mmCIF file of C-alpha atoms and ligand atoms in Angstrom:
data_model
loop_
_atom_site.group_PDB
_atom_site.id
_atom_site.type_symbol
_atom_site.label_atom_id
_atom_site.label_comp_id
_atom_site.label_asym_id
_atom_site.label_seq_id
_atom_site.Cartn_x
_atom_site.Cartn_y
_atom_site.Cartn_z
ATOM 1 C CA MET A 1 0.042 0.013 -0.018
ATOM 2 C CA ALA A 2 1.395 3.459 -1.016
ATOM 3 C CA HIS A 3 1.142 4.837 2.432
ATOM 4 C CA GLU A 4 3.875 7.372 1.860
ATOM 5 C CA ASN A 5 1.508 9.035 -0.644
ATOM 6 C CA LEU A 6 -1.506 8.880 1.695
ATOM 7 C CA THR A 7 -3.769 11.762 1.378
ATOM 8 C CA LEU A 8 -5.415 12.698 4.653
ATOM 9 C CA LEU A 9 -9.002 14.013 4.261
ATOM 10 C CA THR A 10 -9.329 14.552 7.882
ATOM 11 C CA PRO A 11 -9.537 17.745 9.972
ATOM 12 C CA GLY A 12 -5.955 17.480 11.233
ATOM 13 C CA PRO A 13 -3.489 15.929 11.290
ATOM 14 C CA LEU A 14 -3.792 16.714 7.627
ATOM 15 C CA THR A 15 -1.845 16.509 4.458
ATOM 16 C CA THR A 16 1.120 18.878 4.700
ATOM 17 C CA SER A 17 3.323 20.159 1.945
ATOM 18 C CA PRO A 18 6.836 18.906 1.384
ATOM 19 C CA LEU A 19 8.333 22.313 2.341
ATOM 20 C CA VAL A 20 6.624 22.196 5.627
ATOM 21 C CA ARG A 21 7.789 18.610 6.440
ATOM 22 C CA LYS A 22 11.257 19.594 5.231
ATOM 23 C CA ALA A 23 11.388 22.522 7.732
ATOM 24 C CA MET A 24 11.664 19.786 10.498
ATOM 25 C CA GLU A 25 14.906 18.541 9.229
ATOM 26 C CA ARG A 26 17.303 20.531 11.377
ATOM 27 C CA ASP A 27 17.993 20.792 15.123
ATOM 28 C CA TRP A 28 17.517 23.782 17.230
ATOM 29 C CA GLY A 29 18.797 24.644 20.722
ATOM 30 C CA SER A 30 15.590 25.775 22.544
ATOM 31 C CA ARG A 31 17.438 28.652 24.445
ATOM 32 C CA ASP A 32 19.580 29.619 21.491
ATOM 33 C CA SER A 33 18.972 33.125 19.875
ATOM 34 C CA ALA A 34 18.085 31.411 16.648
ATOM 35 C CA PHE A 35 15.197 29.702 18.034
ATOM 36 C CA VAL A 36 14.330 32.713 20.296
ATOM 37 C CA ASN A 37 14.132 34.686 17.009
ATOM 38 C CA LEU A 38 11.962 31.955 15.398
ATOM 39 C CA THR A 39 9.488 32.015 18.292
ATOM 40 C CA SER A 40 9.235 35.692 18.097
ATOM 41 C CA GLU A 41 8.521 35.537 14.380
ATOM 42 C CA LEU A 42 5.866 32.858 15.050
ATOM 43 C CA ARG A 43 4.165 35.050 17.663
ATOM 44 C CA PHE A 44 4.269 38.140 15.470
ATOM 45 C CA MET A 45 2.833 36.274 12.491
ATOM 46 C CA LEU A 46 -0.052 34.565 14.543
ATOM 47 C CA ALA A 47 -1.080 37.891 16.118
ATOM 48 C CA GLY A 48 -1.013 39.552 12.684
ATOM 49 C CA LEU A 49 -3.039 36.853 11.072
ATOM 50 C CA ALA A 50 -5.942 37.840 13.468
ATOM 51 C CA ASN A 51 -5.189 41.501 12.714
ATOM 52 C CA GLY A 52 -4.354 41.895 16.504
ATOM 53 C CA THR A 53 -0.902 43.207 16.350
ATOM 54 C CA ASP A 54 -1.815 46.427 18.338
ATOM 55 C CA THR A 55 -4.092 44.925 20.825
ATOM 56 C CA HIS A 56 -3.380 41.288 21.130
ATOM 57 C CA VAL A 57 -0.376 38.859 21.757
ATOM 58 C CA ALA A 58 0.024 35.301 20.686
ATOM 59 C CA VAL A 59 0.995 32.763 23.242
ATOM 60 C CA PRO A 60 2.053 29.391 21.832
ATOM 61 C CA ILE A 61 1.954 26.299 24.044
ATOM 62 C CA GLY A 62 2.989 22.748 23.326
ATOM 63 C CA GLY A 63 0.530 19.871 22.973
ATOM 64 C CA PRO A 64 -2.809 19.279 21.249
ATOM 65 C CA GLY A 65 -5.307 22.079 20.600
ATOM 66 C CA THR A 66 -7.285 20.923 23.713
ATOM 67 C CA SER A 67 -4.326 21.893 25.853
ATOM 68 C CA ALA A 68 -4.376 25.434 24.448
ATOM 69 C CA VAL A 69 -8.079 25.526 25.121
ATOM 70 C CA GLU A 70 -7.650 24.447 28.585
ATOM 71 C CA ALA A 71 -4.841 26.769 29.183
ATOM 72 C CA ALA A 72 -6.914 29.729 27.990
ATOM 73 C CA ILE A 73 -9.995 28.849 29.987
ATOM 74 C CA GLY A 74 -8.004 28.052 33.142
ATOM 75 C CA THR A 75 -6.003 31.197 32.966
ATOM 76 C CA LEU A 76 -8.656 33.703 31.861
ATOM 77 C CA VAL A 77 -11.697 32.655 33.710
ATOM 78 C CA GLY A 78 -11.338 32.653 37.441
ATOM 79 C CA PRO A 79 -13.394 30.849 40.052
ATOM 80 C CA THR A 80 -15.623 33.875 40.958
ATOM 81 C CA ASP A 81 -16.337 34.255 37.098
ATOM 82 C CA ARG A 82 -19.197 32.463 35.242
ATOM 83 C CA LEU A 83 -18.669 30.988 31.772
ATOM 84 C CA LEU A 84 -21.473 30.796 29.168
ATOM 85 C CA VAL A 85 -20.700 27.843 26.782
ATOM 86 C CA LEU A 86 -22.442 27.700 23.475
ATOM 87 C CA VAL A 87 -22.682 24.132 22.433
ATOM 88 C CA ASN A 88 -23.740 22.577 18.986
ATOM 89 C CA GLY A 89 -21.316 19.817 19.037
ATOM 90 C CA ALA A 90 -18.547 17.760 20.646
ATOM 91 C CA TYR A 91 -16.029 20.588 20.798
ATOM 92 C CA GLY A 92 -18.473 22.838 22.566
ATOM 93 C CA GLU A 93 -19.077 19.824 24.988
ATOM 94 C CA ARG A 94 -15.421 19.578 25.560
ATOM 95 C CA VAL A 95 -15.109 23.270 26.680
ATOM 96 C CA VAL A 96 -17.916 22.454 29.199
ATOM 97 C CA GLU A 97 -15.941 19.480 30.528
ATOM 98 C CA ILE A 98 -12.871 21.625 30.780
ATOM 99 C CA ALA A 99 -14.562 24.331 32.694
ATOM 100 C CA ARG A 100 -16.178 21.714 35.208
ATOM 101 C CA ARG A 101 -12.833 20.078 35.845
ATOM 102 C CA LEU A 102 -11.473 23.573 36.590
ATOM 103 C CA ARG A 103 -14.472 24.135 38.965
ATOM 104 C CA ILE A 104 -15.528 27.160 36.852
ATOM 105 C CA PRO A 105 -19.260 27.902 37.234
ATOM 106 C CA VAL A 106 -20.839 27.172 33.795
ATOM 107 C CA GLU A 107 -24.078 28.147 32.072
ATOM 108 C CA ILE A 108 -24.725 26.155 28.802
ATOM 109 C CA ILE A 109 -26.775 26.900 25.754
ATOM 110 C CA ARG A 110 -27.326 23.736 23.620
ATOM 111 C CA GLY A 111 -28.624 23.668 20.154
ATOM 112 C CA PRO A 112 -28.960 21.120 17.574
ATOM 113 C CA GLU A 113 -25.653 19.831 15.996
ATOM 114 C CA ASP A 114 -26.784 20.452 12.360
ATOM 115 C CA ARG A 115 -27.647 24.131 13.067
ATOM 116 C CA PRO A 116 -25.692 27.233 13.920
ATOM 117 C CA ILE A 117 -25.988 28.715 17.476
ATOM 118 C CA ASP A 118 -29.078 30.867 17.744
ATOM 119 C CA THR A 119 -27.993 34.357 18.349
ATOM 120 C CA ASP A 120 -31.363 35.364 20.088
ATOM 121 C CA HIS A 121 -30.540 32.683 22.633
ATOM 122 C CA VAL A 122 -27.240 34.175 23.370
ATOM 123 C CA GLU A 123 -28.674 37.659 23.725
ATOM 124 C CA ALA A 124 -31.428 36.423 25.992
ATOM 125 C CA ALA A 125 -28.905 34.614 28.223
ATOM 126 C CA LEU A 126 -26.670 37.559 28.613
ATOM 127 C CA ARG A 127 -29.628 39.786 29.284
ATOM 128 C CA ASN A 128 -31.075 37.548 31.995
ATOM 129 C CA ASN A 129 -27.639 36.534 33.624
ATOM 130 C CA PRO A 130 -25.519 39.574 34.596
ATOM 131 C CA GLU A 131 -23.348 37.184 36.484
ATOM 132 C CA ILE A 132 -21.977 35.725 33.254
ATOM 133 C CA THR A 133 -18.545 37.108 32.624
ATOM 134 C CA HIS A 134 -17.147 35.167 29.648
ATOM 135 C CA VAL A 135 -18.788 33.379 26.656
ATOM 136 C CA ALA A 136 -17.076 30.424 24.962
ATOM 137 C CA LEU A 137 -17.801 29.734 21.211
ATOM 138 C CA VAL A 138 -16.699 27.165 18.692
ATOM 139 C CA HIS A 139 -16.279 28.892 15.364
ATOM 140 C CA CYS A 140 -16.607 25.896 13.033
ATOM 141 C CA GLU A 141 -17.925 22.947 14.847
ATOM 142 C CA THR A 142 -15.822 20.222 13.414
ATOM 143 C CA THR A 143 -18.103 17.646 14.707
ATOM 144 C CA THR A 144 -20.389 18.258 11.692
ATOM 145 C CA GLY A 145 -18.698 21.150 9.844
ATOM 146 C CA VAL A 146 -21.313 23.683 10.819
ATOM 147 C CA LEU A 147 -20.210 27.366 10.809
ATOM 148 C CA ASN A 148 -21.374 29.454 13.846
ATOM 149 C CA PRO A 149 -22.166 33.185 13.351
ATOM 150 C CA LEU A 150 -18.892 34.639 14.933
ATOM 151 C CA GLU A 151 -19.328 38.264 13.903
ATOM 152 C CA GLU A 152 -22.959 38.495 15.326
ATOM 153 C CA ILE A 153 -22.120 36.565 18.651
ATOM 154 C CA ALA A 154 -18.911 38.595 19.070
ATOM 155 C CA CYS A 155 -20.791 41.882 18.761
ATOM 156 C CA ILE A 156 -23.559 40.756 21.246
ATOM 157 C CA VAL A 157 -21.054 39.734 23.691
ATOM 158 C CA GLU A 158 -19.252 42.999 23.361
ATOM 159 C CA ARG A 159 -22.511 44.917 23.627
ATOM 160 C CA PHE A 160 -23.169 43.300 27.053
ATOM 161 C CA GLY A 161 -19.674 43.960 28.274
ATOM 162 C CA ARG A 162 -18.686 40.200 28.433
ATOM 163 C CA LEU A 163 -15.510 38.561 27.100
ATOM 164 C CA LEU A 164 -15.394 36.119 24.163
ATOM 165 C CA ILE A 165 -13.148 33.040 24.163
ATOM 166 C CA LEU A 166 -13.242 31.578 20.582
ATOM 167 C CA ASP A 167 -12.291 28.096 19.707
ATOM 168 C CA ALA A 168 -11.135 28.808 16.104
ATOM 169 C CA MET A 169 -9.327 25.563 16.017
ATOM 170 C CA SER A 170 -10.648 24.423 12.529
ATOM 171 C CA SER A 171 -11.071 27.967 11.006
ATOM 172 C CA PHE A 172 -8.280 30.059 11.725
ATOM 173 C CA GLY A 173 -6.013 30.645 8.668
ATOM 174 C CA ALA A 174 -8.933 30.105 6.248
ATOM 175 C CA LEU A 175 -12.223 31.857 7.404
ATOM 176 C CA PRO A 176 -12.078 35.508 8.054
ATOM 177 C CA ILE A 177 -11.408 36.304 11.634
ATOM 178 C CA ASP A 178 -10.360 39.824 12.436
ATOM 179 C CA VAL A 179 -10.354 41.127 16.057
ATOM 180 C CA THR A 180 -10.885 44.656 14.888
ATOM 181 C CA ILE A 181 -14.186 43.600 13.319
ATOM 182 C CA SER A 182 -15.215 40.752 15.772
ATOM 183 C CA PRO A 183 -14.310 41.622 19.378
ATOM 184 C CA ILE A 184 -12.494 38.522 20.619
ATOM 185 C CA ALA A 185 -10.857 38.548 24.045
ATOM 186 C CA ALA A 186 -9.023 35.203 23.234
ATOM 187 C CA LEU A 187 -8.903 33.109 20.134
ATOM 188 C CA VAL A 188 -7.398 29.431 20.335
ATOM 189 C CA ALA A 189 -6.165 27.406 17.551
ATOM 190 C CA SER A 190 -3.480 24.944 16.626
ATOM 191 C CA SER A 191 -0.803 24.226 14.088
ATOM 192 C CA ASN A 192 -2.416 21.324 12.273
ATOM 193 C CA LYS A 193 -5.615 22.512 10.860
ATOM 194 C CA CYS A 194 -6.164 25.455 8.416
ATOM 195 C CA LEU A 195 -2.485 26.503 9.067
ATOM 196 C CA GLU A 196 -1.608 23.140 7.364
ATOM 197 C CA SER A 197 1.309 22.340 9.565
ATOM 198 C CA VAL A 198 2.160 19.161 11.708
ATOM 199 C CA PRO A 199 0.506 18.585 15.072
ATOM 200 C CA GLY A 200 2.246 19.547 18.320
ATOM 201 C CA VAL A 201 1.619 23.191 19.124
ATOM 202 C CA GLY A 202 -1.540 25.149 19.972
ATOM 203 C CA PHE A 203 -1.695 28.950 20.656
ATOM 204 C CA VAL A 204 -3.898 31.670 22.059
ATOM 205 C CA VAL A 205 -4.090 35.065 20.594
ATOM 206 C CA VAL A 206 -5.250 37.036 23.601
ATOM 207 C CA GLU A 207 -5.843 40.714 24.416
ATOM 208 C CA ARG A 208 -2.431 42.054 25.957
ATOM 209 C CA THR A 209 -4.111 43.614 28.955
ATOM 210 C CA LEU A 210 -6.159 40.648 29.714
ATOM 211 C CA ILE A 211 -3.213 38.179 29.974
ATOM 212 C CA ALA A 212 -1.148 40.695 31.708
ATOM 213 C CA ASN A 213 -3.719 40.848 34.412
ATOM 214 C CA ALA A 214 -4.185 37.151 34.667
ATOM 215 C CA ALA A 215 -1.357 36.163 36.974
ATOM 216 C CA SER A 216 -1.878 33.373 39.546
ATOM 217 C CA VAL A 217 -5.375 32.371 38.117
ATOM 218 C CA SER A 218 -4.505 29.177 36.485
ATOM 219 C CA PRO A 219 -4.672 26.062 38.941
ATOM 220 C CA SER A 220 -2.178 24.327 36.529
ATOM 221 C CA LEU A 221 1.493 24.800 36.343
ATOM 222 C CA SER A 222 2.234 23.763 32.737
ATOM 223 C CA LEU A 223 -0.947 25.104 31.365
ATOM 224 C CA ASP A 224 -0.617 28.578 33.006
ATOM 225 C CA LEU A 225 -0.931 30.841 29.856
ATOM 226 C CA HIS A 226 -0.120 34.026 31.980
ATOM 227 C CA ALA A 227 3.324 32.411 33.112
ATOM 228 C CA GLN A 228 3.952 31.128 29.545
ATOM 229 C CA TRP A 229 3.339 34.772 28.258
ATOM 230 C CA ALA A 230 5.409 36.264 30.952
ATOM 231 C CA ALA A 231 8.466 34.046 29.975
ATOM 232 C CA PHE A 232 8.078 34.993 26.284
ATOM 233 C CA GLU A 233 7.997 38.741 27.292
ATOM 234 C CA ALA A 234 10.878 38.530 29.709
ATOM 235 C CA THR A 235 13.259 36.168 27.787
ATOM 236 C CA GLY A 236 11.760 35.264 24.474
ATOM 237 C CA GLN A 237 12.099 31.655 25.534
ATOM 238 C CA TRP A 238 9.608 28.940 26.266
ATOM 239 C CA ARG A 239 9.193 27.946 29.845
ATOM 240 C CA PHE A 240 9.455 24.315 29.046
ATOM 241 C CA THR A 241 10.850 22.118 26.300
ATOM 242 C CA PRO A 242 9.313 23.554 23.079
ATOM 243 C CA PRO A 243 8.412 21.290 20.248
ATOM 244 C CA VAL A 244 11.250 22.984 18.204
ATOM 245 C CA GLN A 245 10.756 21.125 14.959
ATOM 246 C CA VAL A 246 7.043 21.589 15.181
ATOM 247 C CA VAL A 247 7.582 25.417 15.678
ATOM 248 C CA ALA A 248 9.862 25.449 12.592
ATOM 249 C CA ALA A 249 7.278 23.770 10.459
ATOM 250 C CA LEU A 250 4.586 26.114 11.637
ATOM 251 C CA VAL A 251 6.679 29.090 10.711
ATOM 252 C CA GLU A 252 7.284 27.737 7.232
ATOM 253 C CA ALA A 253 3.635 26.943 6.950
ATOM 254 C CA LEU A 254 2.685 30.476 7.836
ATOM 255 C CA HIS A 255 5.173 31.860 5.115
ATOM 256 C CA GLN A 256 3.393 29.584 2.656
ATOM 257 C CA LEU A 257 0.072 30.783 3.876
ATOM 258 C CA LYS A 258 1.189 34.411 3.107
ATOM 259 C CA GLN A 259 2.698 33.246 -0.247
ATOM 260 C CA GLU A 260 -0.726 31.690 -1.175
ATOM 261 C CA GLY A 261 -2.417 35.017 -0.727
ATOM 262 C CA GLY A 262 -3.379 34.822 2.893
ATOM 263 C CA PRO A 263 -6.705 33.438 4.323
ATOM 264 C CA PRO A 264 -8.845 34.638 1.514
ATOM 265 C CA ALA A 265 -6.907 32.722 -1.035
ATOM 266 C CA ARG A 266 -6.890 29.662 1.180
ATOM 267 C CA LEU A 267 -10.572 29.963 1.766
ATOM 268 C CA ASN A 268 -11.108 29.970 -2.035
ATOM 269 C CA ARG A 269 -9.148 26.846 -2.454
ATOM 270 C CA TYR A 270 -11.069 25.067 0.375
ATOM 271 C CA GLN A 271 -14.343 26.307 -1.023
ATOM 272 C CA ARG A 272 -13.508 24.939 -4.341
ATOM 273 C CA ASN A 273 -12.618 21.606 -2.833
ATOM 274 C CA MET A 274 -15.879 21.601 -0.840
ATOM 275 C CA ASN A 275 -18.008 22.395 -3.749
ATOM 276 C CA LEU A 276 -16.537 19.663 -5.924
ATOM 277 C CA LEU A 277 -16.818 17.260 -2.861
ATOM 278 C CA LEU A 278 -20.432 17.931 -2.309
ATOM 279 C CA ALA A 279 -21.552 17.897 -5.868
ATOM 280 C CA GLY A 280 -19.431 14.697 -6.593
ATOM 281 C CA MET A 281 -20.714 12.795 -3.498
ATOM 282 C CA GLN A 282 -24.313 13.703 -4.260
ATOM 283 C CA LYS A 283 -23.823 12.304 -7.768
ATOM 284 C CA LEU A 284 -22.671 9.154 -6.207
ATOM 285 C CA GLY A 285 -25.743 8.889 -4.030
ATOM 286 C CA PHE A 286 -24.595 10.186 -0.748
ATOM 287 C CA VAL A 287 -26.559 12.673 1.271
ATOM 288 C CA SER A 288 -24.818 15.487 3.290
ATOM 289 C CA LEU A 289 -26.032 16.262 6.688
ATOM 290 C CA LEU A 290 -25.884 19.990 6.533
ATOM 291 C CA ALA A 291 -27.874 22.529 4.736
ATOM 292 C CA ARG A 292 -25.542 24.263 2.138
ATOM 293 C CA ALA A 293 -25.974 27.731 3.885
ATOM 294 C CA VAL A 294 -24.497 26.594 7.214
ATOM 295 C CA GLN A 295 -21.738 24.427 5.860
ATOM 296 C CA ALA A 296 -18.166 25.641 6.521
ATOM 297 C CA PRO A 297 -15.776 24.794 3.660
ATOM 298 C CA ILE A 298 -13.742 22.659 6.194
ATOM 299 C CA ILE A 299 -15.259 19.294 6.617
ATOM 300 C CA ALA A 300 -18.433 17.577 5.315
ATOM 301 C CA THR A 301 -20.542 15.111 7.114
ATOM 302 C CA PHE A 302 -22.422 12.448 4.922
ATOM 303 C CA LEU A 303 -25.078 10.300 6.310
ATOM 304 C CA THR A 304 -24.304 6.536 6.300
ATOM 305 C CA PRO A 305 -26.291 5.035 3.402
ATOM 306 C CA SER A 306 -29.210 3.068 4.910
ATOM 307 C CA ASP A 307 -28.605 0.211 2.520
ATOM 308 C CA LYS A 308 -27.282 -2.692 4.763
ATOM 309 C CA THR A 309 -24.732 -3.604 2.246
ATOM 310 C CA PHE A 310 -22.786 -0.524 3.079
ATOM 311 C CA VAL A 311 -20.215 -1.140 5.710
ATOM 312 C CA PHE A 312 -18.308 1.898 6.714
ATOM 313 C CA ARG A 313 -15.211 -0.133 7.678
ATOM 314 C CA THR A 314 -15.180 -1.813 4.195
ATOM 315 C CA PHE A 315 -15.678 1.730 2.362
ATOM 316 C CA TYR A 316 -12.951 3.185 4.582
ATOM 317 C CA GLU A 317 -10.413 0.295 3.847
ATOM 318 C CA SER A 318 -11.238 0.415 0.119
ATOM 319 C CA LEU A 319 -10.396 4.199 0.065
ATOM 320 C CA LEU A 320 -7.374 3.640 2.101
ATOM 321 C CA SER A 321 -6.042 0.995 -0.409
ATOM 322 C CA ARG A 322 -6.653 3.787 -2.971
ATOM 323 C CA GLY A 323 -4.516 6.294 -0.942
ATOM 324 C CA PHE A 324 -7.181 8.287 0.789
ATOM 325 C CA LEU A 325 -7.963 8.463 4.552
ATOM 326 C CA ILE A 326 -11.399 9.680 5.717
ATOM 327 C CA TYR A 327 -12.897 10.146 9.052
ATOM 328 C CA PRO A 328 -15.709 8.431 10.988
ATOM 329 C CA GLY A 329 -18.700 10.437 11.969
ATOM 330 C CA LYS A 330 -18.734 12.223 15.356
ATOM 331 C CA THR A 331 -22.216 13.623 15.651
ATOM 332 C CA THR A 332 -24.430 11.692 17.963
ATOM 333 C CA ALA A 333 -27.613 12.578 15.950
ATOM 334 C CA VAL A 334 -27.229 10.162 12.995
ATOM 335 C CA ASP A 335 -24.834 7.563 11.598
ATOM 336 C CA SER A 336 -22.381 9.365 9.503
ATOM 337 C CA PHE A 337 -18.929 9.647 8.180
ATOM 338 C CA ARG A 338 -16.846 12.822 7.448
ATOM 339 C CA VAL A 339 -14.551 13.952 4.669
ATOM 340 C CA GLY A 340 -12.250 17.014 5.241
ATOM 341 C CA CYS A 341 -11.273 19.392 2.504
ATOM 342 C CA ILE A 342 -8.479 21.292 4.272
ATOM 343 C CA GLY A 343 -4.817 20.666 3.983
ATOM 344 C CA ALA A 344 -2.314 20.927 1.166
ATOM 345 C CA ILE A 345 -4.716 19.523 -1.268
ATOM 346 C CA ASP A 346 -6.459 21.140 -4.347
ATOM 347 C CA HIS A 347 -9.492 20.357 -6.528
ATOM 348 C CA HIS A 348 -7.322 17.720 -8.456
ATOM 349 C CA VAL A 349 -6.908 15.827 -5.338
ATOM 350 C CA MET A 350 -10.681 16.170 -4.727
ATOM 351 C CA GLU A 351 -11.301 14.820 -8.248
ATOM 352 C CA ARG A 352 -9.066 11.728 -7.641
ATOM 353 C CA PHE A 353 -10.893 11.063 -4.311
ATOM 354 C CA LEU A 354 -14.333 11.151 -6.066
ATOM 355 C CA THR A 355 -13.048 8.602 -8.587
ATOM 356 C CA ALA A 356 -11.728 6.549 -5.537
ATOM 357 C CA VAL A 357 -15.128 6.747 -4.042
ATOM 358 C CA SER A 358 -16.931 5.652 -7.273
ATOM 359 C CA GLU A 359 -14.456 2.815 -7.664
ATOM 360 C CA ALA A 360 -14.892 1.733 -3.890
ATOM 361 C CA LYS A 361 -18.573 1.651 -4.619
ATOM 362 C CA MET A 362 -18.261 -0.520 -7.722
ATOM 363 C CA ALA A 363 -15.839 -2.777 -6.228
ATOM 364 C CA LYS A 364 -18.405 -4.066 -3.883
ATOM 365 C CA LYS A 365 -21.301 -5.367 -5.908
ATOM 366 C CA ASN A 366 -24.890 -4.226 -4.793
ATOM 367 C CA PHE A 367 -22.951 -1.826 -2.562
ATOM 368 C CA PHE A 368 -26.017 0.383 -2.009
HETATM 369 C C1 PLP B 401 -9.354 19.767 16.467
HETATM 370 C C2 PLP B 401 -10.265 20.652 17.316
HETATM 371 C C3 PLP B 401 -9.851 20.911 18.703
HETATM 372 C C4 PLP B 401 -8.609 20.302 19.382
HETATM 373 O O1 PLP B 401 -8.401 19.065 19.098
HETATM 374 P P1 PLP B 401 -6.972 18.403 19.490
HETATM 375 O O2 PLP B 401 -7.259 16.877 19.080
HETATM 376 O O3 PLP B 401 -6.811 18.681 20.988
HETATM 377 O O4 PLP B 401 -5.909 19.014 18.833
HETATM 378 C C5 PLP B 401 -10.735 21.822 19.378
HETATM 379 N N1 PLP B 401 -11.694 22.313 18.780
HETATM 380 C C6 PLP B 401 -12.104 22.150 17.544
HETATM 381 C C7 PLP B 401 -13.309 22.860 16.936
HETATM 382 C C8 PLP B 401 -11.365 21.332 16.720
HETATM 383 O O5 PLP B 401 -11.714 21.190 15.429
#
């Protein structure tokens, strides 16, 4: 099996470019000035990508994206605060679990997984609960691929004088996020989604004054985002061993993003991938879970065909043998599987994938 040429149609880790992988070939001394400079370049580029250079700072932290979310919540929301979590999928539920483990008082608005969060509900909750201090939103819910209305919710949160913490894990780098348009106190994302790098580092783009005033809030040592920020500001160095090669790959990936034309160009490529995917899969008899209007061009969810001859595992293996890796479903509402359209892939790859799906379908007689 040609595993070296495997194309990952998953929402991270995803298919990376040869240049990004090549950036990992050298060694770095973590406290040497070369790596200090690389870190500073990384922080500057990440804050710039959110248009936050004047107001925000980027604080990278090693680990999966969830660690960065946990660091942000645990450092920015104190025990006397109250967090409203807007939930329409598994990643929203994860924020709830993080807050509960941190013993932060939570309020929850739960909506259906195939629909965006209802902004009227957010407004009502904030009007009726003055004790809510922070609101957590997942921008693109990767559970289904549904896009939540960031701009509207950010403006409501600001109007009520509360702080927005955004999980932009699967959107930052492609979908428009501008802190001068959408007031965002803290935005969390990671290296291995729309930034198209390898996994291993998350980061928080946070208002400078907010992080500066968040000393001694975090109950965790290694996930204390304020301490992490303070170390960067004081010495330019990471507190603990940084994933040096992962940082180098991410900086290279950010240069490639710039070269591509920035997030608008990347969004166009993803949109084209998604358009082809949805049209092609529909032609092959698959039904997409989401209405077109609420589908982010990140990952699509397809209903498992009801025909009993369709077995996901067989379908998965059949695509794998053709060089494509897809993702099982995550929504609890229906049986489904997911196909991502992010990563270093273009419409040619999508066309080859659709050919592979049609072959996989024919290979098994009476498939469905
Ligand atoms: C991927 C993802 C995360 C974090 O996942 P990790 O496995 O911890 O990297 C968080 N939120 C969303 C919306 C995601 O897509």
